[in-house]
mmCIF file of C-alpha atoms and ligand atoms in Angstrom:
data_model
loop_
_atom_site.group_PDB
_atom_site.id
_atom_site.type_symbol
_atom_site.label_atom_id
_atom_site.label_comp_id
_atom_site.label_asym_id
_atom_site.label_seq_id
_atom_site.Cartn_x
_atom_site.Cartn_y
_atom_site.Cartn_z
ATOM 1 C CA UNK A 1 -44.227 32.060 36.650
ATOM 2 C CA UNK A 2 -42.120 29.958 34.726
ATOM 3 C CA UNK A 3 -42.373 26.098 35.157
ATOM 4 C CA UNK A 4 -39.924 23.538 36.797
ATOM 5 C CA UNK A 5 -37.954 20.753 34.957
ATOM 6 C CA UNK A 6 -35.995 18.996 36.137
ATOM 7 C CA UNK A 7 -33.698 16.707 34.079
ATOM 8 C CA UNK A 8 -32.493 13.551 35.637
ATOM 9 C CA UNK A 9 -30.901 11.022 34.539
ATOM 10 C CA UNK A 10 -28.023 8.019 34.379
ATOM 11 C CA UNK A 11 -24.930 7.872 32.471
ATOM 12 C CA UNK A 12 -22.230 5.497 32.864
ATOM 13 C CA UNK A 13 -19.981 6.406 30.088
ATOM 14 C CA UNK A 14 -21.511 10.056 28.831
ATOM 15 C CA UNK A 15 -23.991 9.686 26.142
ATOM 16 C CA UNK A 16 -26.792 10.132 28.108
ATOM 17 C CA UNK A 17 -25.207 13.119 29.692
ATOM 18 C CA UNK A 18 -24.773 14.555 26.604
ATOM 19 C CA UNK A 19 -28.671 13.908 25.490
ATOM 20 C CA UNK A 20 -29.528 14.934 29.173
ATOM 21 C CA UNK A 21 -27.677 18.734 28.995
ATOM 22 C CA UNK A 22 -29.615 19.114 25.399
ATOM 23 C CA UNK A 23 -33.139 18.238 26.820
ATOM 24 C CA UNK A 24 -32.112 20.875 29.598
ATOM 25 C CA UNK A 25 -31.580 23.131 26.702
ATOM 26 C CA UNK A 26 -34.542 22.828 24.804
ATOM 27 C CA UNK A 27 -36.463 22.968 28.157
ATOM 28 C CA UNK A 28 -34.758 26.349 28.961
ATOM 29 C CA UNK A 29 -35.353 27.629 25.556
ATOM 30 C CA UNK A 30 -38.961 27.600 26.244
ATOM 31 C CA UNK A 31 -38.435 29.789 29.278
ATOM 32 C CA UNK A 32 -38.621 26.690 32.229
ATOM 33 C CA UNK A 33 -36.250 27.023 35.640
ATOM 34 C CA UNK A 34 -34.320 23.626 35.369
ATOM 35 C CA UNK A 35 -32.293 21.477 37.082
ATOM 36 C CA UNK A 36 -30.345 19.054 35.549
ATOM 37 C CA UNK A 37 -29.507 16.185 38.085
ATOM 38 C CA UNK A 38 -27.458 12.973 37.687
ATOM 39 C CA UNK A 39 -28.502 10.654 40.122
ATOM 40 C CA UNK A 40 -25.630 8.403 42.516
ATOM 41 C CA UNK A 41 -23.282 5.932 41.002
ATOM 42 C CA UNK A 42 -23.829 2.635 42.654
ATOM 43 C CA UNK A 43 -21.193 0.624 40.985
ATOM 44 C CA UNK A 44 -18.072 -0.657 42.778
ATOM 45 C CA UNK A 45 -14.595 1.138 41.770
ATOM 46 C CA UNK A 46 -13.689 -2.352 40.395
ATOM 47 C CA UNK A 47 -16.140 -2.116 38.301
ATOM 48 C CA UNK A 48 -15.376 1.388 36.689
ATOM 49 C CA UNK A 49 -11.678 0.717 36.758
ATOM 50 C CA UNK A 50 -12.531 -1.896 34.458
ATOM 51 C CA UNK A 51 -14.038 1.094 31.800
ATOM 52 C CA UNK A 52 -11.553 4.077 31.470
ATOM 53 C CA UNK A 53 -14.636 5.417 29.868
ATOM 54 C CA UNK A 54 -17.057 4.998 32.570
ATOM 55 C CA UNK A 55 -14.093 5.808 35.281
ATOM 56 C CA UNK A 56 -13.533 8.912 32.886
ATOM 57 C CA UNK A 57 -17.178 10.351 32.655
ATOM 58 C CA UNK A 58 -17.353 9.253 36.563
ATOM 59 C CA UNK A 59 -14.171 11.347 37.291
ATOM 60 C CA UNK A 60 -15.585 14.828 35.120
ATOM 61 C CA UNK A 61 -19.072 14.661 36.347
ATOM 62 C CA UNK A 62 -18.811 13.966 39.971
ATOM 63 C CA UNK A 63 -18.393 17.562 41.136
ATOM 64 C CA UNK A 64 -19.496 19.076 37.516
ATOM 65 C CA UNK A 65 -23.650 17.801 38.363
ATOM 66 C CA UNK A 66 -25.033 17.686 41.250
ATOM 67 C CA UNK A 67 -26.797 14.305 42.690
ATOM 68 C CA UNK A 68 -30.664 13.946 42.199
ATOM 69 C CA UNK A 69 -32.458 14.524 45.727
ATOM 70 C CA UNK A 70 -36.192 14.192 46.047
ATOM 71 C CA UNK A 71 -36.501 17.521 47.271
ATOM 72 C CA UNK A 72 -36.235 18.082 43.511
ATOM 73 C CA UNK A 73 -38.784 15.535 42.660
ATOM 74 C CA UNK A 74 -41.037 17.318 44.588
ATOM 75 C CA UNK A 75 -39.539 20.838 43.108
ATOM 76 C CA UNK A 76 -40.463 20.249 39.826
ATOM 77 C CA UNK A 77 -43.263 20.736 37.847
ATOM 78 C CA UNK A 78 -42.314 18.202 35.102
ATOM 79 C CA UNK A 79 -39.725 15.289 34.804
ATOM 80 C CA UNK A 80 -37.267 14.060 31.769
ATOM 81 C CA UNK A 81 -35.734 10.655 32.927
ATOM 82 C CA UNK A 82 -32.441 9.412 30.895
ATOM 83 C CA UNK A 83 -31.412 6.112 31.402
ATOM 84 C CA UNK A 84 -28.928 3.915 29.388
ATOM 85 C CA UNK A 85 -30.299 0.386 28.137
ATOM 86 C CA UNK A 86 -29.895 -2.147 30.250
ATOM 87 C CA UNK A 87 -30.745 -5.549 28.765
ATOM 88 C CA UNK A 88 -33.596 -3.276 26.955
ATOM 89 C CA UNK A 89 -34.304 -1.723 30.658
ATOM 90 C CA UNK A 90 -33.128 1.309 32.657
ATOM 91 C CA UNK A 91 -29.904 1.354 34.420
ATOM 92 C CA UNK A 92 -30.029 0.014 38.256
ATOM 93 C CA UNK A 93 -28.842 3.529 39.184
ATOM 94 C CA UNK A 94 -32.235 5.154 38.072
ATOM 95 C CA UNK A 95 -34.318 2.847 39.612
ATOM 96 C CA UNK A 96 -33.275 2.952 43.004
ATOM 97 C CA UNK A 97 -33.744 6.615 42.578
ATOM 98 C CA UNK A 98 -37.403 6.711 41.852
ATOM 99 C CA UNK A 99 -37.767 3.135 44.161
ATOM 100 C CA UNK A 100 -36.774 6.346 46.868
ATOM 101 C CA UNK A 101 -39.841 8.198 45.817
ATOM 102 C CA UNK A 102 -42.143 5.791 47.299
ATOM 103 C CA UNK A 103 -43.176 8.859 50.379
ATOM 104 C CA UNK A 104 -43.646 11.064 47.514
ATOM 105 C CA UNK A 105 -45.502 8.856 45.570
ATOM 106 C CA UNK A 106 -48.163 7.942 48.767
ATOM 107 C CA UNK A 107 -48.354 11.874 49.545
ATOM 108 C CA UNK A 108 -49.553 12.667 45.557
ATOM 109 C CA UNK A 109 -46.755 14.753 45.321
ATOM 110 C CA UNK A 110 -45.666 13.136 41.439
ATOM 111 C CA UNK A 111 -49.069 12.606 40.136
ATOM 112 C CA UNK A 112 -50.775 15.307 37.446
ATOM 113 C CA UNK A 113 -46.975 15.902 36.047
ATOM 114 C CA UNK A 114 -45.524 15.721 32.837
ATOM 115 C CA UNK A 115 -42.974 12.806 32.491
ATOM 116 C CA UNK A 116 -40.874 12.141 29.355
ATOM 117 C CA UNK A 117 -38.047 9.622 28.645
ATOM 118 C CA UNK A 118 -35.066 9.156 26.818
ATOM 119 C CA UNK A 119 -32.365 6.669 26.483
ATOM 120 C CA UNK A 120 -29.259 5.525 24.482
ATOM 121 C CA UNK A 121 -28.186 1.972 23.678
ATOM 122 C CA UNK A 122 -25.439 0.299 21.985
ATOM 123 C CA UNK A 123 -27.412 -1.067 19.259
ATOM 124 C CA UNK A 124 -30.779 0.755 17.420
ATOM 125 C CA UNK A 125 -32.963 -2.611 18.048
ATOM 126 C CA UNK A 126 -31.205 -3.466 21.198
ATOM 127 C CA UNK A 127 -33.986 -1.984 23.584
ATOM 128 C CA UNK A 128 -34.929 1.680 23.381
ATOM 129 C CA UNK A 129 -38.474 1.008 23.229
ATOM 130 C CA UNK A 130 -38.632 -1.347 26.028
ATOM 131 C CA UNK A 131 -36.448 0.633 27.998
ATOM 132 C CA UNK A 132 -38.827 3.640 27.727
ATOM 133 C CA UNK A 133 -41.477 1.684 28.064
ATOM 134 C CA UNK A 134 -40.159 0.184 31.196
ATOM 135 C CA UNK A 135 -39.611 3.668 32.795
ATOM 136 C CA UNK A 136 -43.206 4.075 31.678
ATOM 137 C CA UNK A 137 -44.846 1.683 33.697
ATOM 138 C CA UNK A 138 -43.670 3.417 36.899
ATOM 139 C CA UNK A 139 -45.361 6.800 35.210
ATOM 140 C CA UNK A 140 -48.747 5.044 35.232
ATOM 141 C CA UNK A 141 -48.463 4.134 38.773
ATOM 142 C CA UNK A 142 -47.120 7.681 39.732
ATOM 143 C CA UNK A 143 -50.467 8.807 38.291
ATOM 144 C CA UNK A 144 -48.436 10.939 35.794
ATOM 145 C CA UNK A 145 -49.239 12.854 32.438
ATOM 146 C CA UNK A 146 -46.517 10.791 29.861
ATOM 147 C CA UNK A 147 -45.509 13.059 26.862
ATOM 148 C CA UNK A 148 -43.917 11.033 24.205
ATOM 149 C CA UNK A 149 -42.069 12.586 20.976
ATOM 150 C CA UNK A 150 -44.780 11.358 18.503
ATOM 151 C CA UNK A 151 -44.338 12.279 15.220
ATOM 152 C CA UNK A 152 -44.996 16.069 15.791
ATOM 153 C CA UNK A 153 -41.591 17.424 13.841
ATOM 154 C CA UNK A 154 -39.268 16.585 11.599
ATOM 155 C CA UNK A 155 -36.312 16.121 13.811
ATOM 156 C CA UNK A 156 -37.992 12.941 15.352
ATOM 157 C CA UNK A 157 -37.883 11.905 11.439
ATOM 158 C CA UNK A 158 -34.019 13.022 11.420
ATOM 159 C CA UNK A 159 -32.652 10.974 14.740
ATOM 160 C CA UNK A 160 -34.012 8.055 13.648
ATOM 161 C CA UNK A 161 -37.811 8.192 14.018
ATOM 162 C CA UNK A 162 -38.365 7.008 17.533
ATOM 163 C CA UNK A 163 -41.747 8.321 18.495
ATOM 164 C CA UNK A 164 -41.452 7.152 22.530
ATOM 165 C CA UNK A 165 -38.534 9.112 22.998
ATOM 166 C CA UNK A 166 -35.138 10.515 21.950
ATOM 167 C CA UNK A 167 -33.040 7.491 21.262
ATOM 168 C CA UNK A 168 -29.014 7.285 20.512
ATOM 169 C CA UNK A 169 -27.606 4.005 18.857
ATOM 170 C CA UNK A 170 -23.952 4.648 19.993
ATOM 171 C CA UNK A 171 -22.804 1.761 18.446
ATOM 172 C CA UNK A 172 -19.950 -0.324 20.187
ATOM 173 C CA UNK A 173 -17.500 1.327 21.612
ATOM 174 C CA UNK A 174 -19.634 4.380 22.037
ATOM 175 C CA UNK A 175 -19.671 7.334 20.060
ATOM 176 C CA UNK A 176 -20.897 10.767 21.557
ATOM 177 C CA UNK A 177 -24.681 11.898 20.159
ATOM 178 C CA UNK A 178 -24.574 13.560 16.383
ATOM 179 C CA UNK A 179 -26.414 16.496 15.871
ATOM 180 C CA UNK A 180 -29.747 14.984 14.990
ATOM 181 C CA UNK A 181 -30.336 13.238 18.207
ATOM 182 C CA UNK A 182 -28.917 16.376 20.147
ATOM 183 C CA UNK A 183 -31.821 18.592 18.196
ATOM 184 C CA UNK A 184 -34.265 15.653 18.938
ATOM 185 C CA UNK A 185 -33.440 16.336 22.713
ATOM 186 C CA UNK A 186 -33.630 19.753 22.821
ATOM 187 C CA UNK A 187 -37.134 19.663 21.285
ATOM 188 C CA UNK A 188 -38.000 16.870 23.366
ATOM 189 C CA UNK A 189 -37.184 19.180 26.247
ATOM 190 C CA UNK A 190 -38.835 21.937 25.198
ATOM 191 C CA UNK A 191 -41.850 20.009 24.502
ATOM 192 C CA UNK A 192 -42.113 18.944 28.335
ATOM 193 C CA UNK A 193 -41.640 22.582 29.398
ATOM 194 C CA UNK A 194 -44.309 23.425 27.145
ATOM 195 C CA UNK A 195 -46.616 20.637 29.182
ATOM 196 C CA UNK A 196 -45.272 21.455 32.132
ATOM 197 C CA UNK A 197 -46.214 24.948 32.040
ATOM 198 C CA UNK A 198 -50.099 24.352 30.554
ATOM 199 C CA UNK A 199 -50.553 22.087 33.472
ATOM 200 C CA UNK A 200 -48.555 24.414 36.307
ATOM 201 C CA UNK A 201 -51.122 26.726 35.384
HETATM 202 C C1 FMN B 1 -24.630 -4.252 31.559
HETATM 203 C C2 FMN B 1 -24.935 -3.594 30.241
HETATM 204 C C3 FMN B 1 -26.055 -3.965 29.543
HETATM 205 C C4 FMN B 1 -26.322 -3.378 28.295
HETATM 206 N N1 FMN B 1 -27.430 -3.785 27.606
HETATM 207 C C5 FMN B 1 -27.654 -3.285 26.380
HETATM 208 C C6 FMN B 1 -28.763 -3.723 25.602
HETATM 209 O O1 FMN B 1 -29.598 -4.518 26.044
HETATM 210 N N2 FMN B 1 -28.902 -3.248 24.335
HETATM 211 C C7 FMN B 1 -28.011 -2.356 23.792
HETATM 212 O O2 FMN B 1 -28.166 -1.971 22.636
HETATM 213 N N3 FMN B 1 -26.968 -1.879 24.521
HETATM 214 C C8 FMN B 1 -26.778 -2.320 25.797
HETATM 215 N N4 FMN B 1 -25.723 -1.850 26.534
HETATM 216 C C9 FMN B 1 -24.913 -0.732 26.013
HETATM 217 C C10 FMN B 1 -25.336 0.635 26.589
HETATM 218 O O3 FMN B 1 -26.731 0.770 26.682
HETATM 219 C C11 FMN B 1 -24.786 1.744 25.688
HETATM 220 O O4 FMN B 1 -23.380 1.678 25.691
HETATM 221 C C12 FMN B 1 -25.256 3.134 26.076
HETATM 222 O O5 FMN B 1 -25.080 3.985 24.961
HETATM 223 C C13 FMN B 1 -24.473 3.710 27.260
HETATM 224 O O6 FMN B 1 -24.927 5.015 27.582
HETATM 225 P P1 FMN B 1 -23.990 5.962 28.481
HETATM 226 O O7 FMN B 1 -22.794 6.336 27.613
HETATM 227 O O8 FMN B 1 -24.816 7.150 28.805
HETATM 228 O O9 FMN B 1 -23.595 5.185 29.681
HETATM 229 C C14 FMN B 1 -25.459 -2.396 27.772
HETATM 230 C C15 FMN B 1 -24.323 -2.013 28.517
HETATM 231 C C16 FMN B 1 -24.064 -2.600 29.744
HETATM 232 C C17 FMN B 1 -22.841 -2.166 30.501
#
């Protein structure tokens, strides 16, 4: 039987998308079932209107992925969470998905699981390791099994070196992930399948 990953994340203006479709990819390419799940948009239209970018990424990906459920929390048999930085912690959007989970959580149903992380930010010190991190914390509590990069290939080395987690400095305004970070995501995804699947079985 081949595991279940799901892939869920927030992006606001697409570069966590992007890193979130190549961690589905890597996951795939180790033979796991995925689903890759954005979860809802909380923001006023105000506020997007005042982004073309984010209105733009809102506008392509609202019928293009589907919303993150907890049926598919429960579904899976390990987790990749995406998450812009936020003042060097995840996006609002993410949390008050898993601050749904809380049944889930009570029932056991996330605990023994694989969990991995990764995030983009505008700057490479502005907060990719406490934004993991952050996401993290709620890991521990969930009684989860957290897989970080480590150093355990080369692409980490090429992205950037960020052992916690794939990481993309977009820089300001944003540029889309290069091909280093998208390799770092796919092996970062195929990495939790790999987990996933030793402790499925
Ligand atoms: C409210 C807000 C807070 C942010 N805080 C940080 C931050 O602390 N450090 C940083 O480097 N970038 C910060 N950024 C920039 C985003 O993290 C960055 O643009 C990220 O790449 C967006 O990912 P996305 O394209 O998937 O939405 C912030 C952006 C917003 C809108």
């Amino acid at each position: 039987m081949s595991a279940h990953v799901l892939v869920v994340y927030y992006s606001a203006t697409g570069s966590v998308h992007r890193l979130a479709r190549a961690v589905a990819e890597g996951a795939e390419s180790f033979g796991a079932e995925v689903r890759l799940r954005r979860v809802a948009e909380l923001a006023p239209e105000e506020a997007m209107a005042a982004n073309p970018n984010w209105a733009a990424h809102h506008r392509e990906t609202e019928s293009a992925v589907e919303v993150a459920e907890l049926a598919d929390l429960e579904w899976a048999d390990g987790y990749a969470f995406g998450t812009p930085t936020r003042y060097g912690a995840p996006a609002a959007q993410l949390k008050q998905f898993i601050d749904t989970a809380g049944s889930l959580w009570q029932e056991g149903k996330l605990a023994d699981k694989p969990v991995t992380a990764f995030v983009s930010s505008a700057e490479r010190h502005g907060g990719q390791e406490s934004t993991i991190l952050s996401l993290n914390n709620v890991f521990y509590h969930w009684g989860a099994v957290i897989v970080p990069l480590g150093y355990t290939d080369d692409v980490v080395y090429a992205s950037g070196g960020n052992p916690y987690g794939t990481s993309w400095p977009a820089g300001f305004p944003s540029t889309p992930p290069d091909d280093t970070a998208l390799a770092c995501a796919r092996f970062q995804g195929a990495r939790l399948a790999r987990f996933a699947t030793l402790l499925a079985g």
